[in-house]
Coordinates of C-alpha atoms and ligand atoms in Angstrom, one line a residue:
M11 CA -95.3 78.3 56.1
S12 CA -91.7 79.4 56.2
Y13 CA -89.3 79.4 53.3
P14 CA -87.6 76.0 52.5
N15 CA -84.2 76.0 54.2
N16 CA -81.9 74.8 51.4
I17 CA -80.1 77.0 48.9
I18 CA -79.8 75.6 45.4
L19 CA -77.3 77.1 43.0
V20 CA -77.9 76.8 39.2
G21 CA -76.1 78.2 36.2
L22 CA -73.9 77.2 33.4
M23 CA -70.5 75.5 33.9
G24 CA -68.0 78.1 35.0
A25 CA -70.5 80.3 36.6
G26 CA -68.9 79.8 40.0
K27 CA -71.4 77.5 41.7
T28 CA -68.9 75.4 43.5
T29 CA -66.7 78.4 44.7
V30 CA -69.7 80.6 45.7
G31 CA -71.5 77.6 47.2
R32 CA -68.6 76.6 49.4
M33 CA -68.1 80.1 50.7
L34 CA -71.8 80.7 51.2
A35 CA -72.2 77.5 53.2
K36 CA -69.3 78.5 55.4
H37 CA -70.8 82.0 56.1
L38 CA -74.3 80.5 56.8
G39 CA -73.1 77.5 58.8
M40 CA -74.7 75.1 56.3
R41 CA -73.4 72.0 54.6
F42 CA -72.1 72.3 51.1
I43 CA -72.7 69.6 48.4
D44 CA -71.8 69.6 44.8
S45 CA -74.1 67.2 42.8
D46 CA -71.4 66.5 40.2
H47 CA -68.9 65.6 42.9
E48 CA -71.5 63.4 44.6
I49 CA -72.1 61.5 41.3
E50 CA -68.3 61.0 40.9
R51 CA -68.0 59.9 44.5
R52 CA -70.8 57.3 44.2
T53 CA -69.6 55.9 40.8
G54 CA -65.9 56.1 41.6
V55 CA -65.2 57.6 38.2
K56 CA -64.9 61.1 36.6
I57 CA -67.9 62.5 34.7
P58 CA -66.2 62.4 31.3
L59 CA -65.9 58.6 31.7
I60 CA -69.6 58.3 32.5
F61 CA -70.4 60.3 29.4
E62 CA -68.1 58.0 27.4
L63 CA -69.5 54.8 28.7
E64 CA -73.2 55.7 29.1
G65 CA -73.7 58.8 27.0
E66 CA -75.3 62.0 28.1
E67 CA -78.6 60.2 28.7
G68 CA -77.0 57.7 31.1
F69 CA -75.3 60.6 33.0
R70 CA -78.6 62.5 33.3
N71 CA -80.3 59.4 34.7
R72 CA -77.6 59.2 37.4
E73 CA -78.0 63.0 38.0
T74 CA -81.8 62.7 38.5
A75 CA -81.3 59.9 41.0
V76 CA -78.7 61.8 43.0
L77 CA -80.7 65.1 42.9
S78 CA -83.9 63.4 44.1
Q79 CA -82.0 62.2 47.2
L80 CA -80.0 65.4 47.8
C81 CA -83.1 67.5 47.6
R82 CA -84.6 65.7 50.5
M83 CA -81.8 66.9 52.8
D84 CA -82.0 69.9 55.1
N85 CA -79.7 72.9 55.7
V86 CA -77.7 72.3 52.6
V87 CA -76.2 74.6 49.9
L88 CA -76.4 72.5 46.8
A89 CA -74.3 73.3 43.6
T90 CA -75.9 71.6 40.7
G91 CA -74.5 70.6 37.3
G92 CA -75.2 73.0 34.4
G93 CA -77.7 70.7 32.7
A94 CA -79.5 69.7 35.9
V95 CA -82.4 72.0 35.1
L96 CA -83.1 70.3 31.7
R97 CA -85.5 67.7 33.1
E98 CA -88.8 68.8 34.4
E99 CA -88.7 66.3 37.3
N100 CA -85.3 67.8 38.4
R101 CA -86.7 71.3 38.3
K102 CA -89.6 70.2 40.5
F103 CA -87.2 68.6 43.1
L104 CA -85.0 71.7 43.1
K105 CA -87.9 74.2 43.4
Q106 CA -89.5 72.3 46.3
S107 CA -86.2 71.8 48.1
G108 CA -85.2 75.4 48.6
I109 CA -84.4 78.9 47.3
V110 CA -83.0 78.6 43.8
V111 CA -80.2 81.1 43.0
Y112 CA -79.1 81.5 39.4
L113 CA -75.5 82.5 39.1
R114 CA -75.5 84.2 35.7
A115 CA -72.3 85.0 33.8
Q116 CA -71.5 86.2 30.3
V117 CA -70.3 83.6 27.7
R118 CA -67.0 85.4 27.5
D119 CA -66.4 85.0 31.2
L120 CA -67.6 81.4 31.2
Y121 CA -65.2 80.6 28.4
Q122 CA -62.2 82.2 30.3
R123 CA -63.0 80.2 33.4
T124 CA -63.5 76.8 31.6
R125 CA -61.1 76.8 28.7
H126 CA -58.3 74.7 30.4
D127 CA -60.7 72.4 32.2
K128 CA -60.8 68.9 30.7
N129 CA -63.5 67.7 33.1
R130 CA -66.3 69.2 31.0
P131 CA -67.4 66.7 28.4
L132 CA -69.7 69.0 26.6
L133 CA -66.9 71.5 25.9
Q134 CA -64.5 69.0 24.3
T135 CA -65.3 70.3 20.8
A136 CA -63.4 72.3 18.2
D137 CA -65.1 75.5 19.2
P138 CA -66.0 75.5 22.9
Q139 CA -66.9 79.2 22.9
A140 CA -69.6 78.5 20.3
K141 CA -70.8 75.6 22.3
L142 CA -71.1 77.8 25.4
R143 CA -73.1 80.3 23.4
E144 CA -75.4 77.6 22.3
L145 CA -75.9 76.3 25.8
F146 CA -76.4 79.8 27.1
G147 CA -79.2 80.4 24.5
Q148 CA -80.9 77.2 25.4
R149 CA -80.5 77.3 29.2
D150 CA -80.6 80.9 30.3
P151 CA -84.4 81.2 29.9
I152 CA -84.8 77.9 31.9
Y153 CA -82.5 79.1 34.7
R154 CA -84.3 82.5 34.8
Q155 CA -87.8 81.0 35.1
L156 CA -86.7 78.6 37.9
A157 CA -84.8 81.1 39.9
D158 CA -86.0 83.0 43.0
I159 CA -82.9 85.1 42.9
I160 CA -80.7 85.9 39.9
M161 CA -77.2 87.0 40.6
D162 CA -75.1 88.5 37.8
T163 CA -71.6 87.4 38.6
G164 CA -69.8 89.9 36.4
D165 CA -66.2 90.9 37.3
Q166 CA -66.9 91.5 41.0
N167 CA -64.8 89.6 43.5
I168 CA -66.2 86.5 45.1
H169 CA -66.5 88.0 48.6
G170 CA -68.6 90.9 47.4
L171 CA -70.8 88.5 45.4
V172 CA -71.4 86.2 48.4
R173 CA -72.1 89.2 50.7
R174 CA -74.7 90.6 48.2
L175 CA -76.3 87.1 47.9
I176 CA -76.6 86.8 51.7
Q177 CA -78.3 90.2 51.8
K178 CA -80.8 89.1 49.2
L179 CA -81.5 85.8 50.9
T180 CA -82.1 87.6 54.2
D181 CA -84.4 90.1 52.5
G182 CA -86.5 87.3 51.1
Q183 CA -86.6 85.4 54.4
A184 CA -87.5 88.5 56.4
S185 CA -90.7 88.8 54.2
N186 CA -91.4 85.1 54.4
M187 CA -91.8 85.2 50.7
Q188 CA -93.1 82.2 48.7
T189 CA -92.7 81.7 45.0
L190 CA -94.7 79.7 42.5
T191 CA -94.2 79.4 38.7
V192 CA -96.8 79.6 36.0
D193 CA -95.4 77.0 33.7
L194 CA -95.8 78.2 30.1
G195 CA -92.6 77.1 28.5
A196 CA -90.5 80.0 27.3
R197 CA -93.2 82.4 28.6
S198 CA -93.3 81.0 32.1
Y199 CA -93.1 83.5 35.0
P200 CA -92.8 83.6 38.8
I201 CA -95.5 84.7 41.3
H202 CA -93.9 86.0 44.5
I203 CA -96.2 86.2 47.5
G204 CA -95.3 87.8 50.8
A205 CA -95.3 91.0 52.9
G206 CA -93.1 94.0 52.0
L207 CA -92.4 93.0 48.4
L208 CA -92.8 96.5 47.1
Q209 CA -89.5 97.4 48.8
Q210 CA -87.6 94.5 47.1
A211 CA -86.1 95.8 43.8
Q212 CA -84.3 92.5 43.2
L213 CA -87.7 90.9 42.4
I214 CA -88.3 93.3 39.6
L215 CA -84.9 94.3 38.2
P216 CA -84.0 91.0 36.5
H217 CA -87.2 91.2 34.5
L218 CA -86.5 94.7 33.0
A219 CA -85.2 95.0 29.5
Q220 CA -84.1 98.6 30.1
K221 CA -83.9 100.7 33.2
R222 CA -87.1 102.5 32.4
V223 CA -90.7 101.7 33.5
A224 CA -94.1 103.2 33.4
I225 CA -96.1 102.5 36.5
V226 CA -99.9 102.6 35.7
T227 CA -102.1 103.1 38.8
N228 CA -105.2 105.0 39.9
T229 CA -106.1 107.9 42.1
T230 CA -106.9 105.6 45.1
V231 CA -103.8 103.4 45.0
A232 CA -101.3 106.1 43.9
P233 CA -101.3 108.0 47.3
L234 CA -100.9 104.7 49.1
Y235 CA -98.2 102.8 47.2
L236 CA -96.9 104.7 44.1
D237 CA -94.1 106.6 46.0
Q238 CA -93.0 103.4 47.7
L239 CA -92.6 101.4 44.5
S240 CA -91.1 104.3 42.6
A241 CA -88.5 104.9 45.3
T242 CA -87.6 101.2 45.3
L243 CA -86.9 101.3 41.6
A244 CA -85.4 104.8 41.5
Q245 CA -82.8 103.8 44.1
Q246 CA -81.5 101.2 41.6
G247 CA -81.3 103.8 38.8
V248 CA -84.6 102.9 37.1
S249 CA -86.4 105.9 35.6
V250 CA -90.1 105.8 36.5
L251 CA -93.0 107.4 34.5
P252 CA -96.1 107.4 36.7
I253 CA -99.5 107.2 34.9
V254 CA -102.4 107.8 37.3
L255 CA -105.9 107.0 36.0
P256 CA -109.3 107.6 37.4
D257 CA -110.6 104.8 39.7
G258 CA -113.4 102.5 38.9
E259 CA -114.8 99.7 36.7
A260 CA -116.6 102.4 34.7
Y261 CA -113.1 103.6 33.5
K262 CA -112.0 100.2 32.2
N263 CA -112.7 101.4 28.6
S264 CA -111.1 102.7 25.4
E265 CA -110.9 106.3 26.6
T266 CA -108.8 105.4 29.6
L267 CA -106.8 103.0 27.5
N268 CA -106.0 105.9 25.3
Q269 CA -104.8 108.0 28.2
I270 CA -102.1 105.3 28.8
Y271 CA -101.1 105.3 25.1
N272 CA -100.9 109.1 25.2
A273 CA -98.7 109.2 28.2
L274 CA -96.4 106.5 26.7
L275 CA -96.1 108.3 23.4
E276 CA -95.7 111.7 24.8
N277 CA -92.9 110.4 26.9
R278 CA -91.3 108.5 24.1
C279 CA -91.5 105.1 25.7
E280 CA -89.9 102.3 23.7
R281 CA -90.4 98.7 23.0
K282 CA -88.2 97.8 26.0
T283 CA -90.0 100.0 28.4
T284 CA -91.8 97.8 30.9
L285 CA -95.4 98.7 32.0
I286 CA -96.0 97.9 35.7
A287 CA -99.7 97.6 36.8
L288 CA -100.0 98.8 40.4
G289 CA -103.6 98.3 41.5
G290 CA -106.6 96.0 41.4
G291 CA -108.0 94.0 38.6
V292 CA -109.2 97.0 36.6
I293 CA -105.7 98.5 36.5
G294 CA -104.2 95.1 35.8
D295 CA -106.6 94.4 32.9
L296 CA -106.2 97.8 31.4
T297 CA -102.4 97.9 31.7
G298 CA -102.0 94.4 30.4
Y299 CA -104.0 95.2 27.3
A300 CA -102.0 98.4 26.8
A301 CA -98.8 96.4 27.1
A302 CA -100.1 93.8 24.6
T303 CA -100.9 96.4 22.0
F304 CA -98.5 99.4 22.5
L305 CA -95.8 99.1 19.8
R306 CA -97.3 95.6 19.2
G307 CA -96.2 94.4 22.7
V308 CA -94.0 95.7 25.5
P309 CA -93.0 93.8 28.7
F310 CA -95.4 93.9 31.5
I311 CA -95.3 93.3 35.3
Q312 CA -98.3 92.8 37.6
V313 CA -98.2 94.3 41.2
P314 CA -101.8 93.4 42.3
T315 CA -103.0 95.3 45.4
T316 CA -106.5 93.8 45.9
L317 CA -107.2 90.3 47.1
L318 CA -109.1 89.6 43.9
A319 CA -106.2 90.7 41.7
Q320 CA -103.7 88.7 43.8
V321 CA -105.6 85.4 43.6
D322 CA -107.1 85.7 40.1
S323 CA -106.8 88.6 37.6
S324 CA -103.0 89.1 37.8
V325 CA -102.3 85.5 37.0
G326 CA -103.0 83.8 33.7
G327 CA -102.6 86.6 31.1
K328 CA -106.2 87.6 30.3
T329 CA -106.2 91.4 29.7
G330 CA -108.8 93.7 28.3
I331 CA -111.4 96.4 28.6
N332 CA -115.2 96.7 28.6
H333 CA -117.3 97.8 25.7
P334 CA -120.6 99.7 26.2
L335 CA -122.3 96.5 24.9
G336 CA -120.5 94.0 27.2
K337 CA -117.8 93.5 29.8
N338 CA -114.3 92.4 28.9
M339 CA -115.4 92.2 25.2
I340 CA -112.1 93.6 23.8
G341 CA -108.9 92.0 25.0
A342 CA -105.8 89.8 24.5
F343 CA -104.0 86.9 26.1
Y344 CA -100.8 88.5 27.3
Q345 CA -98.6 87.1 30.0
P346 CA -96.7 89.2 32.5
Q347 CA -92.9 88.8 33.2
V348 CA -93.5 88.4 37.0
V349 CA -96.3 88.9 39.5
L350 CA -95.6 90.5 42.9
A351 CA -98.4 89.9 45.4
D352 CA -97.5 92.0 48.4
T353 CA -99.8 91.0 51.2
S354 CA -99.0 94.2 53.1
T355 CA -101.0 96.2 50.6
L356 CA -104.2 94.4 51.7
D357 CA -104.0 96.3 55.0
T358 CA -105.6 99.3 53.4
L359 CA -108.2 97.4 51.3
P360 CA -111.8 98.2 52.2
G361 CA -113.7 95.2 53.9
R362 CA -116.1 95.0 51.0
E363 CA -113.3 94.6 48.5
L364 CA -111.6 91.9 50.7
S365 CA -114.9 90.0 50.7
A366 CA -115.2 90.4 46.9
G367 CA -111.7 88.7 46.5
L368 CA -112.8 85.9 48.8
A369 CA -115.5 85.0 46.2
E370 CA -112.8 84.0 43.7
V371 CA -110.8 82.2 46.5
I372 CA -113.9 80.1 47.3
K373 CA -114.3 79.4 43.6
Y374 CA -111.1 77.4 43.5
G375 CA -112.3 75.2 46.3
L376 CA -115.6 74.6 44.6
I377 CA -114.2 73.8 41.1
R378 CA -111.3 71.5 42.0
D379 CA -110.0 71.6 45.6
L380 CA -112.3 70.1 48.3
P381 CA -109.6 70.2 51.0
F382 CA -109.1 73.9 50.3
F383 CA -112.9 74.5 50.5
E384 CA -112.8 72.7 53.9
W385 CA -109.8 74.8 55.0
L386 CA -111.8 78.0 54.1
E387 CA -114.7 76.8 56.2
N388 CA -112.3 76.4 59.1
N389 CA -110.3 79.6 58.5
M390 CA -112.8 82.2 57.2
D391 CA -112.6 84.2 60.4
R392 CA -108.8 84.5 60.2
L393 CA -109.1 85.7 56.6
L394 CA -111.6 88.3 57.5
A395 CA -109.3 89.4 60.4
R396 CA -106.6 89.8 57.7
D397 CA -104.3 87.3 59.5
K398 CA -101.1 87.6 57.3
D399 CA -100.3 83.9 57.3
A400 CA -103.9 82.8 56.5
L401 CA -104.0 85.3 53.7
A402 CA -100.7 84.2 52.3
Y403 CA -101.8 80.6 52.4
A404 CA -105.1 81.4 50.6
I405 CA -103.4 83.4 48.0
R406 CA -100.8 80.7 47.4
R407 CA -103.3 77.9 47.2
S408 CA -105.5 80.0 44.8
C409 CA -102.5 80.9 42.6
E410 CA -101.4 77.2 42.5
N411 CA -104.8 76.2 41.3
K412 CA -105.0 78.9 38.7
A413 CA -101.4 78.3 37.6
E414 CA -102.0 74.6 37.1
I415 CA -105.1 75.3 35.0
V416 CA -103.5 78.0 32.9
A417 CA -100.4 75.9 32.3
S418 CA -102.6 73.1 30.9
D419 CA -105.0 75.4 28.9
E420 CA -103.6 78.9 28.4
R421 CA -106.3 80.0 25.9
E422 CA -109.4 78.5 27.3
G423 CA -109.8 75.6 24.9
G424 CA -111.0 73.3 27.7
V425 CA -110.4 73.1 31.4
R426 CA -109.7 76.8 31.9
A427 CA -113.4 77.4 31.3
L428 CA -114.0 76.0 34.8
L429 CA -112.5 79.2 36.2
N430 CA -115.7 80.9 35.0
L431 CA -117.9 79.2 37.6
G432 CA -120.5 81.8 38.5
H433 CA -119.2 84.3 35.9
T434 CA -121.7 83.8 33.1
F435 CA -124.5 84.6 35.6
G436 CA -122.2 87.0 37.4
H437 CA -121.5 89.1 34.3
A438 CA -125.3 89.3 33.7
I439 CA -125.7 90.5 37.3
E440 CA -123.0 93.1 36.9
A441 CA -124.5 94.4 33.7
G442 CA -128.1 94.1 34.9
M443 CA -127.5 95.9 38.1
G444 CA -125.4 98.6 36.4
Y445 CA -121.6 98.3 36.4
G446 CA -120.1 99.2 39.7
N447 CA -123.2 98.6 41.8
W448 CA -122.3 95.0 42.5
L449 CA -118.6 94.4 42.7
H450 CA -117.2 91.8 40.4
G451 CA -116.6 89.4 43.3
E452 CA -120.1 90.0 44.7
A453 CA -121.6 89.2 41.3
V454 CA -119.5 86.1 41.1
A455 CA -120.8 85.0 44.5
G456 CA -124.4 85.6 43.4
G457 CA -123.8 83.9 40.1
T458 CA -122.2 80.9 41.8
V459 CA -125.2 80.4 44.0
L460 CA -127.4 80.4 40.8
A461 CA -125.0 77.8 39.3
A462 CA -125.1 75.7 42.4
D463 CA -129.0 75.8 42.3
L464 CA -128.9 74.8 38.7
S465 CA -126.5 72.0 39.5
Q466 CA -128.9 70.7 42.1
R467 CA -131.7 70.8 39.5
M468 CA -129.6 68.8 37.1
G469 CA -129.4 66.2 39.9
W470 CA -125.7 66.6 40.6
L471 CA -125.3 68.7 43.7
S472 CA -127.1 67.8 46.9
E473 CA -129.3 70.3 48.8
Q474 CA -126.9 70.2 51.7
D475 CA -124.0 71.1 49.4
V476 CA -125.9 74.0 47.9
E477 CA -126.5 75.2 51.5
R478 CA -122.9 74.7 52.4
T479 CA -121.8 76.9 49.5
R480 CA -124.3 79.6 50.4
R481 CA -123.2 79.6 54.0
L482 CA -119.5 80.0 53.1
F483 CA -120.3 83.0 50.9
Q484 CA -122.4 84.5 53.6
R485 CA -119.6 84.1 56.2
A486 CA -117.2 85.8 53.8
G487 CA -119.5 88.8 53.8
L488 CA -120.9 88.1 50.3
P489 CA -124.3 87.8 48.8
D490 CA -125.8 84.3 49.2
H491 CA -128.4 84.8 46.5
A492 CA -128.6 86.5 43.1
P493 CA -130.8 89.6 42.4
D494 CA -134.1 89.0 40.7
L495 CA -133.5 90.5 37.3
G496 CA -136.1 88.3 35.6
V497 CA -135.3 85.3 33.4
D498 CA -135.5 87.3 30.1
A499 CA -132.9 89.8 31.3
Y500 CA -130.6 87.0 32.5
L501 CA -130.8 85.2 29.1
D502 CA -130.4 88.5 27.3
F503 CA -127.2 89.5 29.2
M504 CA -125.8 86.0 29.1
G505 CA -126.3 85.9 25.3
L506 CA -123.6 88.5 25.1
D507 CA -121.1 86.6 27.3
K508 CA -118.0 85.2 25.7
K509 CA -118.9 81.8 27.1
V510 CA -121.5 81.5 24.3
E511 CA -120.5 79.0 21.6
G512 CA -122.5 78.2 18.5
G513 CA -125.4 80.2 19.9
K514 CA -125.6 78.0 23.0
I515 CA -124.7 79.3 26.4
R516 CA -122.1 77.1 28.1
F517 CA -122.6 76.9 31.8
V518 CA -120.0 75.9 34.4
L519 CA -121.8 73.7 36.9
L520 CA -120.9 71.6 39.9
K521 CA -120.9 67.8 40.1
S522 CA -120.0 68.1 43.7
I523 CA -118.0 70.5 45.9
G524 CA -114.5 70.2 44.5
E525 CA -115.5 69.1 41.0
A526 CA -116.9 71.2 38.2
L527 CA -117.9 70.6 34.5
V528 CA -118.9 72.7 31.5
T529 CA -122.2 72.0 29.8
A530 CA -124.3 73.6 27.1
D531 CA -127.1 71.1 27.8
V532 CA -129.4 73.2 29.9
A533 CA -133.0 74.0 28.8
A534 CA -133.9 77.7 28.9
D535 CA -136.6 77.2 31.4
Ligands
NAD628 N1 -108.0 89.2 33.9 C1 -108.6 88.3 34.6 O1 -108.3 87.1 34.5 C2 -109.6 88.7 35.5 C3 -110.1 87.8 36.5 C4 -111.0 88.3 37.4 C5 -111.5 89.6 37.4 N2 -111.0 90.5 36.5 C6 -111.4 91.9 36.4 O2 -110.9 92.5 37.6 C7 -111.7 93.6 37.9 C8 -112.0 93.6 39.4 O3 -110.9 93.7 40.1 P1 -110.8 94.3 41.6 O4 -111.8 93.6 42.4 O5 -109.4 94.2 42.0 O6 -111.4 95.8 41.4 P2 -110.7 97.2 41.3 O7 -109.5 97.1 40.5 O8 -111.7 98.1 40.9 O9 -110.2 97.5 42.8 C9 -111.2 97.7 43.8 C10 -111.1 99.0 44.5 O10 -110.0 98.9 45.5 C11 -109.1 100.0 45.3 N3 -107.8 99.5 45.7 C12 -107.0 98.7 45.1 N4 -106.0 98.3 45.9 C13 -106.2 98.9 47.1 C14 -105.5 98.9 48.3 N5 -104.4 98.1 48.5 N6 -106.0 99.6 49.3 C15 -107.1 100.3 49.1 N7 -107.8 100.4 48.0 C16 -107.4 99.6 47.0 C17 -109.2 100.3 43.8 O11 -108.8 101.6 43.6 C18 -110.8 100.2 43.6 O12 -111.4 101.3 44.1 C19 -112.9 93.5 37.0 O13 -112.8 94.5 36.0 C20 -112.8 92.1 36.4 O14 -113.4 92.0 35.2 C21 -110.1 90.0 35.5

């Protein structure tokens, strides 16, 4: 899928959307439309009069109606009104319609540019500068979370600004990047998916609170990607502290966590230093937990480099470490600022690890997305051949499913538990076989087959559908049955799982392919 072909400018009044938009459209040979001007053209009156007659609510209704139409057009640079982002439905239209660019300016500059303008109804107050400050506080986080690109307008001249913006737009298009949002109010964050993202500093810079980061990675990933990411940031004046840990699930523990704290403290890292996790799920979980706890919380960015981490562990904010008595027993919910899933990094991933990631991809199809399951049946060979477009599609679809679930149930009070399909059995398999012998994804595949069998015994899933599930795992290079640990061992290991509530094990089972449910109503035999 290619990038949408409209460019949407958002930002406060006075940020320069109309001037920049007009010039940008001219350079790119696109049509320019200003949504406020369009409302005035259609109503035949100026905006202040609409506010006077219909109030802000009446104006916003008109704005929504106009945006819903403009967003369906093609090859347009669209300058939006400052408050266009306030309604969720508008944000959806804008996001779906094109690349969203936030023109960000300081309140001081906004005031200078708007103070003689009588066509801004919200600024007709005794203290317009205070009003602008209030609007900035309210809207800046919304613009940030919506934007694919943030441009600080500063003092630079308009030609320079437009040139830089065109550069950013072409960088993004060259990589065919796609962006989704995990919608968690003020803690929302973008997930960028595409090839070559490690070279794109502009995807990271707007999320840094200071020009200092610690990149946490391991001895396998460091020689492959640490220099690349460090150079991208260093070229922009960001100082980088590399923290290279030993590789493996066996090191996802308190000793390794302490190595991160030690490096951060010895190098006097501060509350504003961002931790960047560069690696698979182990590095992501460890780094996220370090970020949640170091100085009671520092900013954190995920740069996942395994398929499993790109489709699952880097999204949703679960962080943590293992305890000798159980996996992921110590942890915190802590959301990243941004996730960069660079599909180029998958080129070096061992085949077995690619397959392990596919287990979590198949999981989304099974629990809530039958069309995706069917797509996987038809495209498994392309995925195994690492076809970039197929991988990007599978990652996007997986992240969309996860983002929707996480947005509606961040802390696993309900529907998020469905993501644990195969995991209660899977954790028992991982522990029972000895951590590291079965990869997490392999154990999830084995666990899912057990869950499918149990669903059939409950009278829900048909035999054909159990077989269909087995076959897809098999084609993905994954186990299609669970190891025989013995019932007692399974019950023992599962008793330690976090999915236990009031002494009862809660299972995620399948009603059909594409529909899952949680139940504690399963007899031990
Ligand atoms: N937080 C969550 O929501 C969540 C969800 C699912 C899984 N997890 C956790 O994720 C972990 C599993 O993650 P994983 O499967 O990514 O394992 P992993 O992090 O151990 O990575 C697998 C292997 O691939 C190597 N590697 C990583 N990127 C590479 C690349 N681009 N090229 C070559 N080698 C590369 C790693 O060094 C490692 O040896 C488990 O600890 C699991 O509990 C967490």
